[in-house]
Amino acid sequence: MDSEPLQLRRLGRRPYVPVWEAMRAHTAARGSETPDALWLVEHEPVYTLGRNAATEHLLDAGEIPVVAVDRGGQITYHGPGQVLAYVLLDLRRRGWAVRGLVEALEQGVIDLLAEHEVVGARRPGAPGVYVDGAKVAALGLRVRRGCTYHGLALNVDMDLAPFARINPCGFVGLPVTQLSALGVRLDAEAAASSLARHLRRRLDRPTFRGAAAPAGTEIPTMEADPR
């Protein structure tokens, strides 16, 4: 079925919790005519613990806040220089499968990388995008009543040191990279614009078909174990 184009919201730099609460409220209040949306944001430094997170994977939070959230998966880090693309969609209305949506999000990042002659790849059983085995984009969704929130995090030009204070994805030694280290010279604002363009091109296509997601579905999130 055809759907209206995604509404784009640029939120700038915000603390994590108010944006998370806004996503939950938006999803809870959705009606059959609520437009689908793509929210772009950078967060202040924060570690987030998924519903399956083991505390031993938080090695040394230091001064960085830790927030337990309502997604699956383990622990990850968000901070300035990382672009978050939160995807608030009604899967049932679009007739999409969850797996198709995950693949569309990953493909949007792969397309962005290809535009800069960088080869991005998927990893079986570990949602996200990798370059030479290092994770450049992490992906996680929560589905309630057939509607998604959360989304993906693209490392652009950030301080990667906080990742060394956790076991990213609950996996010791998982390498993490970013656009700047791959020779892609974009600041966060330009990267957000490019990411939005590629994601909208993928998400505005009614090509990802399949059964509607069951209520309460959790997709292995930004910390899916790559093993």
mmCIF file with all atom_site columns, N, CA and C in Angstrom, residues 66-132:
data_model
loop_
_atom_site.group_PDB
_atom_site.id
_atom_site.type_symbol
_atom_site.label_atom_id
_atom_site.label_alt_id
_atom_site.label_comp_id
_atom_site.label_asym_id
_atom_site.label_entity_id
_atom_site.label_seq_id
_atom_site.pdbx_PDB_ins_code
_atom_site.Cartn_x
_atom_site.Cartn_y
_atom_site.Cartn_z
_atom_site.occupancy
_atom_site.B_iso_or_equiv
_atom_site.pdbx_formal_charge
_atom_site.auth_seq_id
_atom_site.auth_comp_id
_atom_site.auth_asym_id
_atom_site.auth_atom_id
_atom_site.pdbx_PDB_model_num
ATOM 1   N N  . VAL A 1 66  ? 23.741 6.778   33.199 1.00 0.00 ? 66  VAL A N  1
ATOM 2   C CA . VAL A 1 66  ? 23.315 5.458   32.732 1.00 0.00 ? 66  VAL A CA 1
ATOM 3   C C  . VAL A 1 66  ? 21.792 5.407   32.816 1.00 0.00 ? 66  VAL A C  1
ATOM 4   N N  . VAL A 1 67  ? 21.141 5.027   31.723 1.00 0.00 ? 67  VAL A N  1
ATOM 5   C CA . VAL A 1 67  ? 19.680 5.001   31.657 1.00 0.00 ? 67  VAL A CA 1
ATOM 6   C C  . VAL A 1 67  ? 19.224 3.618   31.202 1.00 0.00 ? 67  VAL A C  1
ATOM 7   N N  . ALA A 1 68  ? 18.343 2.989   31.965 1.00 0.00 ? 68  ALA A N  1
ATOM 8   C CA . ALA A 1 68  ? 17.722 1.729   31.559 1.00 0.00 ? 68  ALA A CA 1
ATOM 9   C C  . ALA A 1 68  ? 16.516 2.044   30.685 1.00 0.00 ? 68  ALA A C  1
ATOM 10  N N  . VAL A 1 69  ? 16.456 1.438   29.505 1.00 0.00 ? 69  VAL A N  1
ATOM 11  C CA . VAL A 1 69  ? 15.428 1.780   28.528 1.00 0.00 ? 69  VAL A CA 1
ATOM 12  C C  . VAL A 1 69  ? 14.632 0.549   28.122 1.00 0.00 ? 69  VAL A C  1
ATOM 13  N N  . ASP A 1 70  ? 13.603 0.778   27.314 1.00 0.00 ? 70  ASP A N  1
ATOM 14  C CA . ASP A 1 70  ? 12.622 -0.265  26.996 1.00 0.00 ? 70  ASP A CA 1
ATOM 15  C C  . ASP A 1 70  ? 12.880 -0.948  25.661 1.00 0.00 ? 70  ASP A C  1
ATOM 16  N N  . ARG A 1 71  ? 14.105 -1.104  25.296 1.00 0.00 ? 71  ARG A N  1
ATOM 17  C CA . ARG A 1 71  ? 14.429 -1.860  24.095 1.00 0.00 ? 71  ARG A CA 1
ATOM 18  C C  . ARG A 1 71  ? 15.128 -3.148  24.522 1.00 0.00 ? 71  ARG A C  1
ATOM 19  N N  . GLY A 1 72  ? 15.260 -4.064  23.605 1.00 0.00 ? 72  GLY A N  1
ATOM 20  C CA . GLY A 1 72  ? 16.031 -5.252  23.893 1.00 0.00 ? 72  GLY A CA 1
ATOM 21  C C  . GLY A 1 72  ? 17.519 -4.967  23.836 1.00 0.00 ? 72  GLY A C  1
ATOM 22  N N  . GLY A 1 73  ? 18.304 -6.012  24.010 1.00 0.00 ? 73  GLY A N  1
ATOM 23  C CA . GLY A 1 73  ? 19.733 -5.866  23.838 1.00 0.00 ? 73  GLY A CA 1
ATOM 24  C C  . GLY A 1 73  ? 20.481 -5.470  25.085 1.00 0.00 ? 73  GLY A C  1
ATOM 25  N N  . GLN A 1 74  ? 21.733 -5.107  24.896 1.00 0.00 ? 74  GLN A N  1
ATOM 26  C CA . GLN A 1 74  ? 22.660 -4.859  25.983 1.00 0.00 ? 74  GLN A CA 1
ATOM 27  C C  . GLN A 1 74  ? 22.914 -3.366  26.168 1.00 0.00 ? 74  GLN A C  1
ATOM 28  N N  . ILE A 1 75  ? 24.166 -2.974  26.245 1.00 0.00 ? 75  ILE A N  1
ATOM 29  C CA . ILE A 1 75  ? 24.534 -1.604  26.567 1.00 0.00 ? 75  ILE A CA 1
ATOM 30  C C  . ILE A 1 75  ? 25.187 -0.927  25.368 1.00 0.00 ? 75  ILE A C  1
ATOM 31  N N  . THR A 1 76  ? 24.923 0.366   25.211 1.00 0.00 ? 76  THR A N  1
ATOM 32  C CA . THR A 1 76  ? 25.600 1.154   24.192 1.00 0.00 ? 76  THR A CA 1
ATOM 33  C C  . THR A 1 76  ? 25.830 2.563   24.702 1.00 0.00 ? 76  THR A C  1
ATOM 34  N N  . TYR A 1 77  ? 26.521 3.340   23.891 1.00 0.00 ? 77  TYR A N  1
ATOM 35  C CA . TYR A 1 77  ? 26.843 4.728   24.232 1.00 0.00 ? 77  TYR A CA 1
ATOM 36  C C  . TYR A 1 77  ? 26.321 5.650   23.142 1.00 0.00 ? 77  TYR A C  1
ATOM 37  N N  . HIS A 1 78  ? 25.771 6.788   23.559 1.00 0.00 ? 78  HIS A N  1
ATOM 38  C CA . HIS A 1 78  ? 25.417 7.871   22.642 1.00 0.00 ? 78  HIS A CA 1
ATOM 39  C C  . HIS A 1 78  ? 26.112 9.137   23.110 1.00 0.00 ? 78  HIS A C  1
ATOM 40  N N  . GLY A 1 79  ? 26.515 9.968   22.146 1.00 0.00 ? 79  GLY A N  1
ATOM 41  C CA . GLY A 1 79  ? 27.158 11.218  22.512 1.00 0.00 ? 79  GLY A CA 1
ATOM 42  C C  . GLY A 1 79  ? 27.247 12.161  21.328 1.00 0.00 ? 79  GLY A C  1
ATOM 43  N N  . PRO A 1 80  ? 27.707 13.372  21.560 1.00 0.00 ? 80  PRO A N  1
ATOM 44  C CA . PRO A 1 80  ? 27.853 14.359  20.482 1.00 0.00 ? 80  PRO A CA 1
ATOM 45  C C  . PRO A 1 80  ? 28.729 13.819  19.353 1.00 0.00 ? 80  PRO A C  1
ATOM 46  N N  . GLY A 1 81  ? 28.354 14.158  18.132 1.00 0.00 ? 81  GLY A N  1
ATOM 47  C CA . GLY A 1 81  ? 29.074 13.647  16.975 1.00 0.00 ? 81  GLY A CA 1
ATOM 48  C C  . GLY A 1 81  ? 28.536 12.333  16.461 1.00 0.00 ? 81  GLY A C  1
ATOM 49  N N  . GLN A 1 82  ? 27.474 11.851  17.065 1.00 0.00 ? 82  GLN A N  1
ATOM 50  C CA . GLN A 1 82  ? 26.760 10.649  16.618 1.00 0.00 ? 82  GLN A CA 1
ATOM 51  C C  . GLN A 1 82  ? 25.342 11.085  16.261 1.00 0.00 ? 82  GLN A C  1
ATOM 52  N N  . VAL A 1 83  ? 24.876 10.693  15.084 1.00 0.00 ? 83  VAL A N  1
ATOM 53  C CA . VAL A 1 83  ? 23.533 11.048  14.634 1.00 0.00 ? 83  VAL A CA 1
ATOM 54  C C  . VAL A 1 83  ? 22.581 9.892   14.915 1.00 0.00 ? 83  VAL A C  1
ATOM 55  N N  . LEU A 1 84  ? 21.510 10.190  15.633 1.00 0.00 ? 84  LEU A N  1
ATOM 56  C CA . LEU A 1 84  ? 20.431 9.226   15.870 1.00 0.00 ? 84  LEU A CA 1
ATOM 57  C C  . LEU A 1 84  ? 19.294 9.511   14.900 1.00 0.00 ? 84  LEU A C  1
ATOM 58  N N  . ALA A 1 85  ? 18.816 8.478   14.247 1.00 0.00 ? 85  ALA A N  1
ATOM 59  C CA . ALA A 1 85  ? 17.646 8.577   13.379 1.00 0.00 ? 85  ALA A CA 1
ATOM 60  C C  . ALA A 1 85  ? 16.562 7.699   13.980 1.00 0.00 ? 85  ALA A C  1
ATOM 61  N N  . TYR A 1 86  ? 15.586 8.330   14.605 1.00 0.00 ? 86  TYR A N  1
ATOM 62  C CA . TYR A 1 86  ? 14.494 7.602   15.236 1.00 0.00 ? 86  TYR A CA 1
ATOM 63  C C  . TYR A 1 86  ? 13.343 7.483   14.246 1.00 0.00 ? 86  TYR A C  1
ATOM 64  N N  . VAL A 1 87  ? 12.859 6.258   14.070 1.00 0.00 ? 87  VAL A N  1
ATOM 65  C CA . VAL A 1 87  ? 11.892 5.943   13.027 1.00 0.00 ? 87  VAL A CA 1
ATOM 66  C C  . VAL A 1 87  ? 10.565 5.587   13.678 1.00 0.00 ? 87  VAL A C  1
ATOM 67  N N  . LEU A 1 88  ? 9.581  6.453   13.504 1.00 0.00 ? 88  LEU A N  1
ATOM 68  C CA . LEU A 1 88  ? 8.263  6.273   14.119 1.00 0.00 ? 88  LEU A CA 1
ATOM 69  C C  . LEU A 1 88  ? 7.266  5.951   13.010 1.00 0.00 ? 88  LEU A C  1
ATOM 70  N N  . LEU A 1 89  ? 7.050  4.655   12.808 1.00 0.00 ? 89  LEU A N  1
ATOM 71  C CA . LEU A 1 89  ? 6.265  4.162   11.684 1.00 0.00 ? 89  LEU A CA 1
ATOM 72  C C  . LEU A 1 89  ? 5.128  3.267   12.149 1.00 0.00 ? 89  LEU A C  1
ATOM 73  N N  . ASP A 1 90  ? 4.054  3.258   11.380 1.00 0.00 ? 90  ASP A N  1
ATOM 74  C CA . ASP A 1 90  ? 2.974  2.289   11.546 1.00 0.00 ? 90  ASP A CA 1
ATOM 75  C C  . ASP A 1 90  ? 3.208  1.172   10.535 1.00 0.00 ? 90  ASP A C  1
ATOM 76  N N  . LEU A 1 91  ? 3.765  0.063   10.998 1.00 0.00 ? 91  LEU A N  1
ATOM 77  C CA . LEU A 1 91  ? 4.096  -1.036  10.095 1.00 0.00 ? 91  LEU A CA 1
ATOM 78  C C  . LEU A 1 91  ? 2.854  -1.649  9.469  1.00 0.00 ? 91  LEU A C  1
ATOM 79  N N  . ARG A 1 92  ? 1.790  -1.736  10.225 1.00 0.00 ? 92  ARG A N  1
ATOM 80  C CA . ARG A 1 92  ? 0.571  -2.361  9.708  1.00 0.00 ? 92  ARG A CA 1
ATOM 81  C C  . ARG A 1 92  ? 0.006  -1.543  8.559  1.00 0.00 ? 92  ARG A C  1
ATOM 82  N N  . ARG A 1 93  ? -0.002 -0.238  8.727  1.00 0.00 ? 93  ARG A N  1
ATOM 83  C CA . ARG A 1 93  ? -0.547 0.623   7.678  1.00 0.00 ? 93  ARG A CA 1
ATOM 84  C C  . ARG A 1 93  ? 0.283  0.526   6.400  1.00 0.00 ? 93  ARG A C  1
ATOM 85  N N  . ARG A 1 94  ? 1.592  0.385   6.563  1.00 0.00 ? 94  ARG A N  1
ATOM 86  C CA . ARG A 1 94  ? 2.467  0.277   5.400  1.00 0.00 ? 94  ARG A CA 1
ATOM 87  C C  . ARG A 1 94  ? 2.537  -1.148  4.848  1.00 0.00 ? 94  ARG A C  1
ATOM 88  N N  . GLY A 1 95  ? 2.057  -2.120  5.626  1.00 0.00 ? 95  GLY A N  1
ATOM 89  C CA . GLY A 1 95  ? 2.122  -3.501  5.180  1.00 0.00 ? 95  GLY A CA 1
ATOM 90  C C  . GLY A 1 95  ? 3.527  -4.060  5.172  1.00 0.00 ? 95  GLY A C  1
ATOM 91  N N  . TRP A 1 96  ? 4.343  -3.586  6.102  1.00 0.00 ? 96  TRP A N  1
ATOM 92  C CA . TRP A 1 96  ? 5.754  -3.971  6.131  1.00 0.00 ? 96  TRP A CA 1
ATOM 93  C C  . TRP A 1 96  ? 6.014  -5.057  7.160  1.00 0.00 ? 96  TRP A C  1
ATOM 94  N N  . ALA A 1 97  ? 7.014  -5.870  6.880  1.00 0.00 ? 97  ALA A N  1
ATOM 95  C CA . ALA A 1 97  ? 7.579  -6.781  7.862  1.00 0.00 ? 97  ALA A CA 1
ATOM 96  C C  . ALA A 1 97  ? 8.667  -6.059  8.644  1.00 0.00 ? 97  ALA A C  1
ATOM 97  N N  . VAL A 1 98  ? 8.854  -6.455  9.897  1.00 0.00 ? 98  VAL A N  1
ATOM 98  C CA . VAL A 1 98  ? 9.913  -5.859  10.706 1.00 0.00 ? 98  VAL A CA 1
ATOM 99  C C  . VAL A 1 98  ? 11.274 -6.088  10.058 1.00 0.00 ? 98  VAL A C  1
ATOM 100 N N  . ARG A 1 99  ? 11.531 -7.290  9.599  1.00 0.00 ? 99  ARG A N  1
ATOM 101 C CA . ARG A 1 99  ? 12.826 -7.582  8.992  1.00 0.00 ? 99  ARG A CA 1
ATOM 102 C C  . ARG A 1 99  ? 13.073 -6.696  7.778  1.00 0.00 ? 99  ARG A C  1
ATOM 103 N N  . GLY A 1 100 ? 12.048 -6.457  6.982  1.00 0.00 ? 100 GLY A N  1
ATOM 104 C CA . GLY A 1 100 ? 12.210 -5.571  5.839  1.00 0.00 ? 100 GLY A CA 1
ATOM 105 C C  . GLY A 1 100 ? 12.578 -4.166  6.253  1.00 0.00 ? 100 GLY A C  1
ATOM 106 N N  . LEU A 1 101 ? 11.977 -3.687  7.349  1.00 0.00 ? 101 LEU A N  1
ATOM 107 C CA . LEU A 1 101 ? 12.310 -2.353  7.842  1.00 0.00 ? 101 LEU A CA 1
ATOM 108 C C  . LEU A 1 101 ? 13.760 -2.301  8.310  1.00 0.00 ? 101 LEU A C  1
ATOM 109 N N  . VAL A 1 102 ? 14.183 -3.321  9.049  1.00 0.00 ? 102 VAL A N  1
ATOM 110 C CA . VAL A 1 102 ? 15.578 -3.371  9.507  1.00 0.00 ? 102 VAL A CA 1
ATOM 111 C C  . VAL A 1 102 ? 16.524 -3.314  8.312  1.00 0.00 ? 102 VAL A C  1
ATOM 112 N N  . GLU A 1 103 ? 16.230 -4.090  7.290  1.00 0.00 ? 103 GLU A N  1
ATOM 113 C CA . GLU A 1 103 ? 17.091 -4.112  6.114  1.00 0.00 ? 103 GLU A CA 1
ATOM 114 C C  . GLU A 1 103 ? 17.082 -2.775  5.386  1.00 0.00 ? 103 GLU A C  1
ATOM 115 N N  . ALA A 1 104 ? 15.934 -2.100  5.362  1.00 0.00 ? 104 ALA A N  1
ATOM 116 C CA . ALA A 1 104 ? 15.869 -0.784  4.721  1.00 0.00 ? 104 ALA A CA 1
ATOM 117 C C  . ALA A 1 104 ? 16.722 0.235   5.466  1.00 0.00 ? 104 ALA A C  1
ATOM 118 N N  . LEU A 1 105 ? 16.682 0.203   6.799  1.00 0.00 ? 105 LEU A N  1
ATOM 119 C CA . LEU A 1 105 ? 17.504 1.119   7.587  1.00 0.00 ? 105 LEU A CA 1
ATOM 120 C C  . LEU A 1 105 ? 18.987 0.845   7.357  1.00 0.00 ? 105 LEU A C  1
ATOM 121 N N  . GLU A 1 106 ? 19.356 -0.415  7.401  1.00 0.00 ? 106 GLU A N  1
ATOM 122 C CA . GLU A 1 106 ? 20.755 -0.762  7.140  1.00 0.00 ? 106 GLU A CA 1
ATOM 123 C C  . GLU A 1 106 ? 21.176 -0.319  5.744  1.00 0.00 ? 106 GLU A C  1
ATOM 124 N N  . GLN A 1 107 ? 20.299 -0.531  4.772  1.00 0.00 ? 107 GLN A N  1
ATOM 125 C CA . GLN A 1 107 ? 20.650 -0.190  3.396  1.00 0.00 ? 107 GLN A CA 1
ATOM 126 C C  . GLN A 1 107 ? 20.824 1.313   3.227  1.00 0.00 ? 107 GLN A C  1
ATOM 127 N N  . GLY A 1 108 ? 20.046 2.104   3.961  1.00 0.00 ? 108 GLY A N  1
ATOM 128 C CA . GLY A 1 108 ? 20.229 3.549   3.901  1.00 0.00 ? 108 GLY A CA 1
ATOM 129 C C  . GLY A 1 108 ? 21.630 3.957   4.309  1.00 0.00 ? 108 GLY A C  1
ATOM 130 N N  . VAL A 1 109 ? 22.161 3.329   5.356  1.00 0.00 ? 109 VAL A N  1
ATOM 131 C CA . VAL A 1 109 ? 23.534 3.620   5.793  1.00 0.00 ? 109 VAL A CA 1
ATOM 132 C C  . VAL A 1 109 ? 24.535 3.106   4.768  1.00 0.00 ? 109 VAL A C  1
ATOM 133 N N  . ILE A 1 110 ? 24.315 1.909   4.256  1.00 0.00 ? 110 ILE A N  1
ATOM 134 C CA . ILE A 1 110 ? 25.207 1.352   3.233  1.00 0.00 ? 110 ILE A CA 1
ATOM 135 C C  . ILE A 1 110 ? 25.244 2.263   2.011  1.00 0.00 ? 110 ILE A C  1
ATOM 136 N N  . ASP A 1 111 ? 24.103 2.812   1.626  1.00 0.00 ? 111 ASP A N  1
ATOM 137 C CA . ASP A 1 111 ? 24.046 3.742   0.496  1.00 0.00 ? 111 ASP A CA 1
ATOM 138 C C  . ASP A 1 111 ? 24.851 5.003   0.780  1.00 0.00 ? 111 ASP A C  1
ATOM 139 N N  . LEU A 1 112 ? 24.728 5.537   1.991  1.00 0.00 ? 112 LEU A N  1
ATOM 140 C CA . LEU A 1 112 ? 25.498 6.727   2.369  1.00 0.00 ? 112 LEU A CA 1
ATOM 141 C C  . LEU A 1 112 ? 26.991 6.442   2.262  1.00 0.00 ? 112 LEU A C  1
ATOM 142 N N  . LEU A 1 113 ? 27.420 5.314   2.802  1.00 0.00 ? 113 LEU A N  1
ATOM 143 C CA . LEU A 1 113 ? 28.836 4.962   2.741  1.00 0.00 ? 113 LEU A CA 1
ATOM 144 C C  . LEU A 1 113 ? 29.302 4.807   1.297  1.00 0.00 ? 113 LEU A C  1
ATOM 145 N N  . ALA A 1 114 ? 28.498 4.151   0.470  1.00 0.00 ? 114 ALA A N  1
ATOM 146 C CA . ALA A 1 114 ? 28.874 3.926   -0.923 1.00 0.00 ? 114 ALA A CA 1
ATOM 147 C C  . ALA A 1 114 ? 29.058 5.236   -1.672 1.00 0.00 ? 114 ALA A C  1
ATOM 148 N N  . GLU A 1 115 ? 28.291 6.237   -1.304 1.00 0.00 ? 115 GLU A N  1
ATOM 149 C CA . GLU A 1 115 ? 28.419 7.554   -1.929 1.00 0.00 ? 115 GLU A CA 1
ATOM 150 C C  . GLU A 1 115 ? 29.812 8.139   -1.707 1.00 0.00 ? 115 GLU A C  1
ATOM 151 N N  . HIS A 1 116 ? 30.483 7.659   -0.646 1.00 0.00 ? 116 HIS A N  1
ATOM 152 C CA . HIS A 1 116 ? 31.839 8.121   -0.326 1.00 0.00 ? 116 HIS A CA 1
ATOM 153 C C  . HIS A 1 116 ? 32.880 7.021   -0.559 1.00 0.00 ? 116 HIS A C  1
ATOM 154 N N  . GLU A 1 117 ? 32.497 6.032   -1.377 1.00 0.00 ? 117 GLU A N  1
ATOM 155 C CA . GLU A 1 117 ? 33.397 4.949   -1.773 1.00 0.00 ? 117 GLU A CA 1
ATOM 156 C C  . GLU A 1 117 ? 33.889 4.127   -0.583 1.00 0.00 ? 117 GLU A C  1
ATOM 157 N N  . VAL A 1 118 ? 33.018 3.958   0.386  1.00 0.00 ? 118 VAL A N  1
ATOM 158 C CA . VAL A 1 118 ? 33.278 3.094   1.532  1.00 0.00 ? 118 VAL A CA 1
ATOM 159 C C  . VAL A 1 118 ? 32.290 1.928   1.466  1.00 0.00 ? 118 VAL A C  1
ATOM 160 N N  . VAL A 1 119 ? 32.780 0.724   1.661  1.00 0.00 ? 119 VAL A N  1
ATOM 161 C CA . VAL A 1 119 ? 31.931 -0.466  1.564  1.00 0.00 ? 119 VAL A CA 1
ATOM 162 C C  . VAL A 1 119 ? 31.423 -0.842  2.950  1.00 0.00 ? 119 VAL A C  1
ATOM 163 N N  . GLY A 1 120 ? 30.126 -0.724  3.142  1.00 0.00 ? 120 GLY A N  1
ATOM 164 C CA . GLY A 1 120 ? 29.491 -1.152  4.377  1.00 0.00 ? 120 GLY A CA 1
ATOM 165 C C  . GLY A 1 120 ? 28.848 -2.509  4.193  1.00 0.00 ? 120 GLY A C  1
ATOM 166 N N  . ALA A 1 121 ? 28.720 -3.255  5.282  1.00 0.00 ? 121 ALA A N  1
ATOM 167 C CA . ALA A 1 121 ? 28.169 -4.608  5.197  1.00 0.00 ? 121 ALA A CA 1
ATOM 168 C C  . ALA A 1 121 ? 27.289 -4.902  6.398  1.00 0.00 ? 121 ALA A C  1
ATOM 169 N N  . ARG A 1 122 ? 26.345 -5.815  6.176  1.00 0.00 ? 122 ARG A N  1
ATOM 170 C CA . ARG A 1 122 ? 25.560 -6.363  7.276  1.00 0.00 ? 122 ARG A CA 1
ATOM 171 C C  . ARG A 1 122 ? 26.336 -7.510  7.918  1.00 0.00 ? 122 ARG A C  1
ATOM 172 N N  . ARG A 1 123 ? 25.843 -7.930  9.080  1.00 0.00 ? 123 ARG A N  1
ATOM 173 C CA . ARG A 1 123 ? 26.452 -9.061  9.781  1.00 0.00 ? 123 ARG A CA 1
ATOM 174 C C  . ARG A 1 123 ? 25.315 -9.960  10.262 1.00 0.00 ? 123 ARG A C  1
ATOM 175 N N  . PRO A 1 124 ? 25.277 -11.219 9.854  1.00 0.00 ? 124 PRO A N  1
ATOM 176 C CA . PRO A 1 124 ? 24.168 -12.095 10.237 1.00 0.00 ? 124 PRO A CA 1
ATOM 177 C C  . PRO A 1 124 ? 23.984 -12.154 11.747 1.00 0.00 ? 124 PRO A C  1
ATOM 178 N N  . GLY A 1 125 ? 22.751 -11.958 12.178 1.00 0.00 ? 125 GLY A N  1
ATOM 179 C CA . GLY A 1 125 ? 22.429 -12.041 13.594 1.00 0.00 ? 125 GLY A CA 1
ATOM 180 C C  . GLY A 1 125 ? 22.830 -10.850 14.422 1.00 0.00 ? 125 GLY A C  1
ATOM 181 N N  . ALA A 1 126 ? 23.370 -9.810  13.785 1.00 0.00 ? 126 ALA A N  1
ATOM 182 C CA . ALA A 1 126 ? 23.836 -8.627  14.520 1.00 0.00 ? 126 ALA A CA 1
ATOM 183 C C  . ALA A 1 126 ? 23.428 -7.380  13.754 1.00 0.00 ? 126 ALA A C  1
ATOM 184 N N  . PRO A 1 127 ? 22.196 -6.886  13.955 1.00 0.00 ? 127 PRO A N  1
ATOM 185 C CA . PRO A 1 127 ? 21.732 -5.719  13.209 1.00 0.00 ? 127 PRO A CA 1
ATOM 186 C C  . PRO A 1 127 ? 22.707 -4.555  13.308 1.00 0.00 ? 127 PRO A C  1
ATOM 187 N N  . GLY A 1 128 ? 22.842 -3.842  12.200 1.00 0.00 ? 128 GLY A N  1
ATOM 188 C CA . GLY A 1 128 ? 23.740 -2.705  12.131 1.00 0.00 ? 128 GLY A CA 1
ATOM 189 C C  . GLY A 1 128 ? 24.537 -2.756  10.848 1.00 0.00 ? 128 GLY A C  1
ATOM 190 N N  . VAL A 1 129 ? 25.489 -1.822  10.731 1.00 0.00 ? 129 VAL A N  1
ATOM 191 C CA . VAL A 1 129 ? 26.342 -1.760  9.547  1.00 0.00 ? 129 VAL A CA 1
ATOM 192 C C  . VAL A 1 129 ? 27.795 -1.747  10.003 1.00 0.00 ? 129 VAL A C  1
ATOM 193 N N  . TYR A 1 130 ? 28.620 -2.508  9.295  1.00 0.00 ? 130 TYR A N  1
ATOM 194 C CA . TYR A 1 130 ? 30.018 -2.711  9.660  1.00 0.00 ? 130 TYR A CA 1
ATOM 195 C C  . TYR A 1 130 ? 30.917 -2.377  8.476  1.00 0.00 ? 130 TYR A C  1
ATOM 196 N N  . VAL A 1 131 ? 32.109 -1.879  8.782  1.00 0.00 ? 131 VAL A N  1
ATOM 197 C CA . VAL A 1 131 ? 33.142 -1.659  7.773  1.00 0.00 ? 131 VAL A CA 1
ATOM 198 C C  . VAL A 1 131 ? 34.388 -2.397  8.238  1.00 0.00 ? 131 VAL A C  1
ATOM 199 N N  . ASP A 1 132 ? 34.794 -3.390  7.467  1.00 0.00 ? 132 ASP A N  1
ATOM 200 C CA . ASP A 1 132 ? 35.948 -4.218  7.839  1.00 0.00 ? 132 ASP A CA 1
ATOM 201 C C  . ASP A 1 132 ? 35.818 -4.757  9.268  1.00 0.00 ? 132 ASP A C  1
#
